[in-house]
Coordinates of N, CA, C and O in Angstrom, one line a residue:
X1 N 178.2 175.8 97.0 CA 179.1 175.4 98.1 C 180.5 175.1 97.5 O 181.6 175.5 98.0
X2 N 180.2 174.4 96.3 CA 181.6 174.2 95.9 C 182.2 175.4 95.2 O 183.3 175.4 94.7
X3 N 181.7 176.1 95.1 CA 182.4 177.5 94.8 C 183.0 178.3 95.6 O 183.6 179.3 95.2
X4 N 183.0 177.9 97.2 CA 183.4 178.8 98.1 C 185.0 178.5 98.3 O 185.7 177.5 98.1
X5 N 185.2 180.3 99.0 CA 187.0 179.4 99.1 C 187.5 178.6 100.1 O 187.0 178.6 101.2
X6 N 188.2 178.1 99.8 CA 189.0 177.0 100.8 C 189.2 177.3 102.1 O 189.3 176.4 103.1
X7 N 189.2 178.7 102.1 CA 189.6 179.2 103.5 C 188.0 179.1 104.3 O 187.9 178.3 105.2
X8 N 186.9 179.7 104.0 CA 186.1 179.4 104.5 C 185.4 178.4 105.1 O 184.6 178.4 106.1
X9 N 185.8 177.4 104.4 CA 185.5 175.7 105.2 C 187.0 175.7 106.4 O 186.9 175.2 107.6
X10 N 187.9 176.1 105.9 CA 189.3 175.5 106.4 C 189.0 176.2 108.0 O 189.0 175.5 109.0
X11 N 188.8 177.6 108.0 CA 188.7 178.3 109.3 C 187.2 177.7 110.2 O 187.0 178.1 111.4
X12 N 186.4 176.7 109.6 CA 185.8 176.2 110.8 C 185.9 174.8 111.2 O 185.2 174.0 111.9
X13 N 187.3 174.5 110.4 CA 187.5 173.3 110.9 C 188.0 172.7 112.5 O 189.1 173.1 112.8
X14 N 187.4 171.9 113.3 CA 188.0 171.9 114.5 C 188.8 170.9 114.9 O 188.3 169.8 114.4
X15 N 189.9 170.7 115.8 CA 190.5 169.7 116.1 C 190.0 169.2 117.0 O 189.7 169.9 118.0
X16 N 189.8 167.5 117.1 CA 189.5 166.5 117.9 C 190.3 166.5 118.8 O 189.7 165.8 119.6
X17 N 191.3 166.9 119.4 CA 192.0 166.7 120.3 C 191.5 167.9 121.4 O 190.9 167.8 122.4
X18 N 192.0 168.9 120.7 CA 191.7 170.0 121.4 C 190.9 171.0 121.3 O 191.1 172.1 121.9
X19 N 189.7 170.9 120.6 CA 187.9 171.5 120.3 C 188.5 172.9 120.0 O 187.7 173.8 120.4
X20 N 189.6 173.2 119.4 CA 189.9 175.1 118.9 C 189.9 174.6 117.6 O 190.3 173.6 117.0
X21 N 189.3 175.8 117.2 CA 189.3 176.2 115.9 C 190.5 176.4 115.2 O 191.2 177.3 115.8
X22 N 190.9 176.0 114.3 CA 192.2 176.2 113.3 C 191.8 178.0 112.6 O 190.8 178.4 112.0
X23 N 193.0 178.6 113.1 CA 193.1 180.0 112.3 C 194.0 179.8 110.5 O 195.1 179.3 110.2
X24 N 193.1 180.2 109.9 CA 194.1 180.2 108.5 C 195.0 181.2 108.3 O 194.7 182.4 108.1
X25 N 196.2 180.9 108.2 CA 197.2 182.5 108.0 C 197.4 182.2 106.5 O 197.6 181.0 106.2
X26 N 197.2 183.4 105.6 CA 197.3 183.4 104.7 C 198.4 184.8 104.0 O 198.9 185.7 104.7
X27 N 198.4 184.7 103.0 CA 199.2 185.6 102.2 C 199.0 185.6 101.0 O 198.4 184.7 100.4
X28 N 199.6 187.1 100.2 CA 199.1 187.2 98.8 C 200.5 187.2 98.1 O 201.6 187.5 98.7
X29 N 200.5 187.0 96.8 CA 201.5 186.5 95.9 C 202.0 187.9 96.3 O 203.1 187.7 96.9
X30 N 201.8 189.4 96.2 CA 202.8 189.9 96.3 C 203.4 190.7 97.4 O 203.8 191.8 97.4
X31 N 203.4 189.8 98.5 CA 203.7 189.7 99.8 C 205.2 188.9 99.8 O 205.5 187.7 99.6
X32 N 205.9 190.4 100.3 CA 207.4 189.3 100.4 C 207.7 188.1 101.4 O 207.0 187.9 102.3
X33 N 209.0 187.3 101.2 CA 209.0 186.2 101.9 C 208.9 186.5 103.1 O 208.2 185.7 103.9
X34 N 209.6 187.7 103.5 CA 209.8 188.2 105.2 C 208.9 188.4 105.5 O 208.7 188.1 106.7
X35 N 207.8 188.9 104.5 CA 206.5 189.4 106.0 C 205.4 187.8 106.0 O 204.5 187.4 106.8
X36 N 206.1 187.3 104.9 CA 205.2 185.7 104.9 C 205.9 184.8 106.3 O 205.1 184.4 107.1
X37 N 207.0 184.6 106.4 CA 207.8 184.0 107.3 C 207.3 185.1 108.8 O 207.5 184.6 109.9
X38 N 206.8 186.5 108.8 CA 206.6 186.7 109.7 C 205.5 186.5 110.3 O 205.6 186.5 111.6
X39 N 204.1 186.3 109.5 CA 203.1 185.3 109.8 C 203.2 184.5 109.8 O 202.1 184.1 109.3
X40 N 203.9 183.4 109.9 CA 204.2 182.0 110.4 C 204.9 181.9 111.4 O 204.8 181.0 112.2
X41 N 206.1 183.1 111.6 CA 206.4 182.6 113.1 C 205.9 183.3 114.1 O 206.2 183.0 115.2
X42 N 204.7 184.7 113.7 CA 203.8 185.1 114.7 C 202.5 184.4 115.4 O 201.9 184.8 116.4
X43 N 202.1 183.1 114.4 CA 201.0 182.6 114.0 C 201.1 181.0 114.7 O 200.3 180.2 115.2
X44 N 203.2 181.0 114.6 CA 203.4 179.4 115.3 C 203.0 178.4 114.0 O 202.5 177.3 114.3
X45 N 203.2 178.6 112.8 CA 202.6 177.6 112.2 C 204.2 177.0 110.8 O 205.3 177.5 111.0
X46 N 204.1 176.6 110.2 CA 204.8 176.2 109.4 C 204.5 176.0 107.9 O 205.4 175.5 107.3
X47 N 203.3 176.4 107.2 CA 203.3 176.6 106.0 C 201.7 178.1 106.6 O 201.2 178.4 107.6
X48 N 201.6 178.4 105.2 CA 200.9 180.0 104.4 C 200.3 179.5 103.8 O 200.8 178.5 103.2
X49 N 199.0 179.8 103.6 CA 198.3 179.5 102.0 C 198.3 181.0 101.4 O 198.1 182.0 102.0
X50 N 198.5 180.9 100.2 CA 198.8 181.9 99.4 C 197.6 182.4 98.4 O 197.8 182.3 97.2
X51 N 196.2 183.0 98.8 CA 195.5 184.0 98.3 C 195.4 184.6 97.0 O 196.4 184.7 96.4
X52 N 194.0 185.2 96.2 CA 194.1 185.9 95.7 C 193.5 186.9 96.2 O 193.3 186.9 97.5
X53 N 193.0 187.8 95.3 CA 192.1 189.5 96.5 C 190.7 188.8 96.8 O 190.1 189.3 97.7
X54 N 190.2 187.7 96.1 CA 188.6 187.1 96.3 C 189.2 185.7 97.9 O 188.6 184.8 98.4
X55 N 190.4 186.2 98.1 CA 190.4 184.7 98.9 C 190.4 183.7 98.4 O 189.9 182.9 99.1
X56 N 190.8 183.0 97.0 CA 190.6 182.0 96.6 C 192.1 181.5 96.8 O 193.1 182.2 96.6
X57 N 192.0 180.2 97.3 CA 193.6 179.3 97.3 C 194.7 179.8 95.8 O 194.4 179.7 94.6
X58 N 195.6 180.1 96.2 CA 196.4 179.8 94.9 C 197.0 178.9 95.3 O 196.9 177.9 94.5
X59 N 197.8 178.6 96.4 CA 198.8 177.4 97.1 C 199.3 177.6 98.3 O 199.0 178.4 99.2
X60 N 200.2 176.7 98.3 CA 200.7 176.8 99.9 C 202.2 176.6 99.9 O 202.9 175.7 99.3
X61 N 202.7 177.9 101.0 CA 204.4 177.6 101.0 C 204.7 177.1 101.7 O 203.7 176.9 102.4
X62 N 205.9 176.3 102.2 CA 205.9 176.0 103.9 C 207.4 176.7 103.9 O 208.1 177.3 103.1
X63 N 207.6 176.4 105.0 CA 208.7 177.0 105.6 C 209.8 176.2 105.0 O 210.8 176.9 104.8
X64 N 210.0 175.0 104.6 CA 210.9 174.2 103.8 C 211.3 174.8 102.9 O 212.5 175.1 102.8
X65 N 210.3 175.2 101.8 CA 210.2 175.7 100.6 C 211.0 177.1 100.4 O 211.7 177.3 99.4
X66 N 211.0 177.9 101.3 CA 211.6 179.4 101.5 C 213.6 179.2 102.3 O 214.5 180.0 102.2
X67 N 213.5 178.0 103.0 CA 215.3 177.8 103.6 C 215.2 176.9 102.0 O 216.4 176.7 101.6
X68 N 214.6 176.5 101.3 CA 215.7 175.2 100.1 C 215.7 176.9 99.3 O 216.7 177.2 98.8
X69 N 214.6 178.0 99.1 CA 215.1 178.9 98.6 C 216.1 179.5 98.9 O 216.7 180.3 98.2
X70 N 216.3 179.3 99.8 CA 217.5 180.5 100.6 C 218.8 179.9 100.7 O 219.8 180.5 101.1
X71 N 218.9 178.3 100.1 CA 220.4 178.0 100.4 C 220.4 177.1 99.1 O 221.2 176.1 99.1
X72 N 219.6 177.3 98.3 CA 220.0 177.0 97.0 C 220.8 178.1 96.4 O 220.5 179.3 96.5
X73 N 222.2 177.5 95.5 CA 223.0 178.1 94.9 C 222.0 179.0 93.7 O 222.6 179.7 92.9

């Protein structure tokens, strides 16, 4: 169990408020920013977890992280 990926527990996690299942949007490191920013704002969500080809977590961006890239000198 503890070897499985993150995503696999993560996608049946459910919210108490509202009994829906959380979708995981994910992305792979060589996925540019644009099409990552485009699953987040097709998806409604505000950070990506970032993949390898096994699905295993590498990390997570958020949308913070990609505007301090974009208006950093």
């Amino acid at each position: 169990l503890l070897e499985l990926p993150v995503e696999s527990l993560a996608s049946s996690v459910v919210l108490a408020n509202s009994y829906k299942a959380l979708d995981v949007v994910t992305c792979r490191l060589s996925d540019t920013l644009g099409a990552a920013v485009e699953k987040m704002m097709d998806n409604r969500v505000h950070r990506i977890f970032t993949v390898d080809g096994g699905s295993h977590l590498l990390g997570v961006v958020a949308m913070t992280d990609i505007i301090l890239e974009l208006v950093s000198p």
